[in-house]
Amino acid sequence: MFEYKKFLEYPVKIKNTNPRLANIIITQYGGPNGELAASVRYLSQRYTMPDKVSKGLLTDIGTEELAHLEIVGSLVSQLSKCAPPEEWEKLQSWEYYSDNGASVYPQSAQGSPFNAASIAVTGDPLTNLYEDLAAEQKARAVYDNILRLSDDPDVNEVIKFLRQREVVHFQRFGEALDKMQSDLKQKKITGTGLKKCK
Amino acid sequence: MSEEALNLLKKIQQTTFASYDMLLYLDTHEDDKKAFKLLQSLGTKKKALIAEYEDKFGPLMQSAVPEQESFNWLDNPWPWEKEGNK
Ligand SMILES: [Fe+2]
């Protein structure tokens, strides 16, 4: 089960509102490469993992991604909080405002609501880990895109932290993959999920 | 939140993060005794900092709510609010 901690993994304190930037960063809340997708992907993949390293790692990284979801939500919230309609219009973000006001809604930067089609859970342990490695790279690339679009130092400090975590997660998933491949070779585990359970 | 509370919270965030990073490292290096020692010392430090904070300023964990003198879990600010961060 989960227990809530009443603090963020990394502090978020944004001085200036900027609804336009909020509408870009929201993509890491509910977009295809975002933190919600990451968390649901990892926590859902756990159930068919054959080895303790992958079971543990998916649990722990899946949990950290929930903390990242909260950080991104805080960014979006603080960037748009109390911004009057005129500011949304000036920054050309009225589409978001019309449905969601100044709240945090899981959608991509292009406006598609969160869709689980952006994650894969195949039941095949190796395929899952390859998916996870790709997912971490995609999330890292999106944070790089955001860094190119944002010139707010308060925001960028937080985005850089999140970006760095994707690099660490990629590293750990790579180690879990190496371990799984050597376990498979030594027949310590049967990996494909195609075998009948006893 | 007072300056003192914010400073203590920042230390808690740092130690919590360092511990979590060590946990992920140990997930793929389970025999690394030195890393586990480091995690243990971070854990002790974190526990003391959280206890100090909860004693002075209110609960950070849901499980600490019953240890408070009154029900103060709802006290502002919440983590996503600017006022709760430094
Ligand atoms: Fe990640």
Coordinates of C-alpha atoms and ligand atoms in Angstrom, one line a residue:
Chain A
M1 CA 0.0 0.0 0.0
F2 CA 1.0 3.6 -0.2
E3 CA 1.5 6.2 2.5
Y4 CA 1.5 9.9 1.7
K5 CA 4.4 12.1 2.8
K6 CA 3.4 15.7 3.2
F7 CA 6.3 17.2 1.3
L8 CA 7.6 17.1 -2.3
E9 CA 10.5 15.0 -3.4
Y10 CA 12.1 18.2 -4.8
P11 CA 10.9 21.7 -3.8
V12 CA 8.8 23.8 -6.2
K13 CA 8.6 27.6 -5.7
I14 CA 7.7 29.6 -8.8
K15 CA 7.6 33.3 -8.6
N16 CA 6.0 34.3 -11.9
T17 CA 2.8 32.8 -13.3
N18 CA 3.0 31.7 -17.0
P19 CA -0.1 29.8 -18.2
R20 CA 1.5 29.2 -21.6
L21 CA 4.4 27.4 -20.0
A22 CA 2.0 25.5 -17.7
N23 CA 0.3 24.2 -20.9
I24 CA 3.6 22.8 -22.2
I25 CA 4.7 21.3 -18.9
I26 CA 1.3 19.6 -18.4
T27 CA 2.4 17.1 -21.0
Q28 CA 4.7 15.5 -18.4
Y29 CA 1.6 15.2 -16.2
G30 CA -0.8 13.4 -18.5
G31 CA 1.0 13.1 -21.9
P32 CA 2.3 10.0 -23.7
N33 CA 5.8 10.3 -22.1
G34 CA 4.7 11.7 -18.8
E35 CA 5.0 10.8 -15.2
L36 CA 1.5 9.3 -14.9
A37 CA 2.2 7.0 -17.8
A38 CA 5.5 6.1 -16.3
S39 CA 4.1 5.2 -12.9
V40 CA 1.2 3.1 -14.2
R41 CA 3.5 1.4 -16.7
Y42 CA 5.9 0.2 -14.0
L43 CA 3.4 -0.6 -11.3
S44 CA 1.4 -2.6 -13.8
Q45 CA 4.3 -4.5 -15.3
R46 CA 5.4 -5.9 -11.9
Y47 CA 2.9 -8.7 -11.7
T48 CA 4.6 -10.9 -14.3
M49 CA 8.2 -10.3 -13.4
P50 CA 10.1 -13.5 -12.7
D51 CA 13.0 -12.1 -10.6
K52 CA 13.3 -10.1 -7.4
V53 CA 15.4 -7.4 -8.9
S54 CA 12.8 -6.4 -11.5
K55 CA 9.9 -6.8 -9.0
G56 CA 11.6 -4.5 -6.5
L57 CA 12.9 -2.0 -9.1
L58 CA 9.5 -1.6 -10.8
T59 CA 7.9 -1.0 -7.4
D60 CA 10.4 1.5 -6.3
I61 CA 10.7 3.5 -9.6
G62 CA 6.9 3.3 -10.1
T63 CA 6.6 4.9 -6.7
E64 CA 9.1 7.6 -7.4
E65 CA 7.2 8.4 -10.6
L66 CA 4.2 9.2 -8.5
A67 CA 6.3 11.7 -6.6
H68 CA 7.3 13.2 -9.9
L69 CA 3.7 13.4 -11.0
E70 CA 3.1 15.5 -7.9
I71 CA 6.1 17.7 -8.7
V72 CA 4.8 18.3 -12.3
G73 CA 1.3 19.0 -10.9
S74 CA 2.8 21.6 -8.5
L75 CA 4.7 23.3 -11.4
V76 CA 1.5 23.5 -13.5
S77 CA -0.5 24.7 -10.5
Q78 CA 1.9 27.4 -9.5
L79 CA 2.4 28.6 -13.0
S80 CA -1.3 29.1 -13.6
K81 CA -2.6 29.9 -10.1
C82 CA -4.8 33.0 -10.1
A83 CA -3.7 34.0 -13.6
P84 CA -6.7 36.1 -14.8
P85 CA -8.4 35.2 -18.1
E86 CA -6.6 38.1 -19.9
E87 CA -3.3 36.5 -19.1
W88 CA -4.4 33.2 -20.6
E89 CA -5.6 35.0 -23.7
K90 CA -2.4 37.1 -24.0
L91 CA -0.4 33.9 -23.8
Q92 CA -2.7 32.1 -26.2
S93 CA -3.7 29.4 -23.8
W94 CA -7.5 29.9 -23.8
E95 CA -8.3 26.4 -25.0
Y96 CA -7.0 24.8 -21.8
Y97 CA -8.6 27.5 -19.6
S98 CA -12.1 27.0 -21.2
D99 CA -12.3 23.4 -20.0
N100 CA -10.1 23.3 -17.0
G101 CA -9.7 26.8 -15.6
A102 CA -6.5 27.2 -13.6
S103 CA -6.4 23.5 -12.5
V104 CA -4.3 20.5 -13.3
Y105 CA -5.7 18.1 -15.8
P106 CA -3.9 15.0 -17.2
Q107 CA -3.5 15.7 -20.9
S108 CA -0.7 16.1 -23.4
A109 CA 0.6 19.5 -24.6
Q110 CA -1.5 19.1 -27.7
G111 CA -4.7 18.6 -25.6
S112 CA -5.3 14.8 -25.8
P113 CA -6.5 13.5 -22.4
F114 CA -4.4 10.9 -20.7
N115 CA -4.4 7.6 -22.7
A116 CA -3.1 4.3 -21.5
A117 CA -2.4 3.4 -25.1
S118 CA 0.9 5.2 -24.6
I119 CA 2.1 2.5 -22.3
A120 CA 2.7 -1.2 -22.9
V121 CA 2.4 -4.1 -20.5
T122 CA 3.1 -7.3 -22.4
G123 CA 3.6 -9.9 -19.7
D124 CA 7.0 -10.6 -21.3
P125 CA 9.7 -9.6 -18.9
L126 CA 12.4 -8.7 -21.4
T127 CA 10.0 -6.8 -23.6
N128 CA 8.8 -4.9 -20.6
L129 CA 12.3 -3.8 -19.6
Y130 CA 13.1 -2.7 -23.2
E131 CA 9.9 -0.7 -23.1
D132 CA 11.0 0.9 -19.8
L133 CA 14.4 1.8 -21.2
A134 CA 12.8 3.5 -24.2
A135 CA 10.2 5.2 -21.9
E136 CA 13.0 6.8 -19.7
Q137 CA 14.8 8.1 -22.8
K138 CA 11.5 9.6 -24.2
A139 CA 10.8 11.3 -20.9
R140 CA 14.3 12.6 -20.8
A141 CA 14.0 14.0 -24.3
V142 CA 10.7 15.7 -23.5
Y143 CA 12.3 17.4 -20.5
D144 CA 15.1 18.5 -22.8
N145 CA 12.5 20.0 -25.2
I146 CA 10.9 21.8 -22.2
L147 CA 14.3 23.2 -21.2
R148 CA 14.6 24.6 -24.7
L149 CA 11.2 26.3 -24.5
S150 CA 11.4 27.7 -21.0
D151 CA 13.5 30.6 -19.8
D152 CA 12.2 30.6 -16.2
P153 CA 15.1 29.7 -13.9
D154 CA 12.7 28.6 -11.1
V155 CA 11.0 26.2 -13.5
N156 CA 14.2 25.0 -15.1
E157 CA 15.8 24.0 -11.9
V158 CA 12.9 21.6 -11.2
I159 CA 12.8 20.3 -14.8
K160 CA 16.6 19.6 -14.6
F161 CA 16.1 17.5 -11.5
L162 CA 13.3 15.5 -13.2
R163 CA 15.4 15.0 -16.3
Q164 CA 18.3 13.7 -14.2
R165 CA 16.1 11.2 -12.5
E166 CA 15.1 9.8 -16.0
V167 CA 18.8 9.2 -16.6
V168 CA 19.2 7.4 -13.3
H169 CA 16.1 5.2 -14.0
F170 CA 17.5 4.3 -17.4
Q171 CA 20.7 3.2 -15.8
R172 CA 19.0 1.0 -13.2
F173 CA 16.6 -0.6 -15.8
G174 CA 19.7 -1.3 -17.9
E175 CA 21.3 -3.1 -14.9
A176 CA 18.1 -5.1 -14.3
L177 CA 18.0 -6.1 -18.0
D178 CA 21.7 -7.3 -17.8
K179 CA 20.9 -9.3 -14.7
M180 CA 17.8 -10.8 -16.3
Q181 CA 19.6 -11.8 -19.4
S182 CA 22.3 -13.6 -17.4
D183 CA 19.7 -15.3 -15.2
L184 CA 18.0 -16.5 -18.4
K185 CA 21.2 -17.8 -19.8
Q186 CA 22.0 -19.7 -16.6
K187 CA 18.4 -21.0 -16.6
K188 CA 17.8 -19.4 -13.2
I189 CA 14.5 -18.1 -14.4
T190 CA 12.2 -18.9 -17.3
G191 CA 11.5 -15.5 -18.7
T192 CA 9.1 -15.4 -21.5
G193 CA 5.8 -15.7 -19.7
L194 CA 4.8 -18.3 -22.3
K195 CA 5.4 -21.2 -20.1
K196 CA 2.6 -22.9 -18.2
C197 CA 2.5 -22.2 -14.5
K198 CA 2.6 -25.1 -12.2
Chain B
M1 CA 5.5 28.3 7.3
S2 CA 8.3 29.7 9.4
E3 CA 11.8 30.0 8.1
E4 CA 12.9 27.4 10.7
A5 CA 10.3 24.9 9.5
L6 CA 11.2 25.5 5.8
N7 CA 14.9 25.0 6.5
L8 CA 14.3 21.8 8.4
L9 CA 11.9 20.6 5.7
K10 CA 14.6 21.2 3.1
K11 CA 17.0 19.0 5.0
I12 CA 14.4 16.3 5.2
Q13 CA 13.8 16.5 1.4
Q14 CA 17.6 16.2 0.8
T15 CA 18.0 13.1 3.1
T16 CA 14.8 11.5 1.8
F17 CA 16.0 11.9 -1.7
A18 CA 19.5 10.6 -1.0
S19 CA 17.9 7.5 0.7
Y20 CA 15.6 6.9 -2.2
D21 CA 18.4 7.1 -4.7
M22 CA 20.5 4.6 -2.6
L23 CA 17.5 2.3 -2.5
L24 CA 17.3 2.2 -6.3
Y25 CA 21.0 1.6 -6.4
L26 CA 20.8 -1.3 -4.0
D27 CA 17.9 -2.8 -6.0
T28 CA 20.5 -3.6 -8.7
H29 CA 23.5 -4.0 -6.4
E30 CA 22.1 -6.0 -3.5
D31 CA 25.5 -7.3 -2.3
D32 CA 27.1 -3.9 -2.0
K33 CA 27.6 -3.7 1.8
K34 CA 29.1 -0.3 1.7
A35 CA 26.1 1.1 0.0
F36 CA 23.8 -0.5 2.5
K37 CA 25.8 1.1 5.4
L38 CA 25.4 4.5 3.7
L39 CA 21.6 3.8 3.4
Q40 CA 21.5 2.9 7.1
S41 CA 23.2 6.1 8.2
L42 CA 21.0 8.2 5.9
G43 CA 18.0 6.4 7.4
T44 CA 19.0 7.2 10.9
K45 CA 19.5 10.8 10.0
K46 CA 16.2 11.1 8.2
K47 CA 14.3 9.5 11.0
A48 CA 15.7 12.0 13.5
L49 CA 15.0 15.0 11.3
I50 CA 11.4 13.9 10.6
A51 CA 10.8 13.3 14.3
E52 CA 12.2 16.8 15.1
Y53 CA 9.9 18.3 12.5
E54 CA 6.8 16.5 13.5
D55 CA 7.4 17.4 17.1
K56 CA 7.7 21.1 16.4
F57 CA 5.6 21.7 13.3
G58 CA 3.1 18.9 12.7
P59 CA 2.8 15.6 10.9
L60 CA 4.6 14.8 7.7
M61 CA 3.5 11.2 7.5
Q62 CA -0.1 10.0 7.8
S63 CA 1.1 7.5 10.4
A64 CA 2.3 10.3 12.6
V65 CA -1.1 12.0 12.9
P66 CA -2.2 10.0 16.0
E67 CA 1.0 11.0 17.8
Q68 CA 0.0 14.7 17.7
E69 CA -1.7 16.5 20.5
S70 CA -4.6 17.5 18.4
F71 CA -5.8 16.8 14.8
N72 CA -3.6 19.1 12.8
W73 CA -3.1 17.1 9.6
L74 CA -5.2 19.6 7.6
D75 CA -3.0 22.6 8.5
N76 CA -1.8 24.6 5.5
P77 CA 0.3 24.7 3.5
W78 CA 0.1 21.5 1.4
P79 CA 3.2 20.4 -0.6
W80 CA 2.1 21.7 -4.0
E81 CA 1.6 25.2 -2.7
K82 CA 4.4 27.8 -3.0
E83 CA 4.3 28.5 0.7
G84 CA 5.2 24.9 1.5
N85 CA 8.5 25.1 -0.4
K86 CA 11.9 26.7 -0.2
Ligands
FE1 FE 11.6 7.9 -14.7

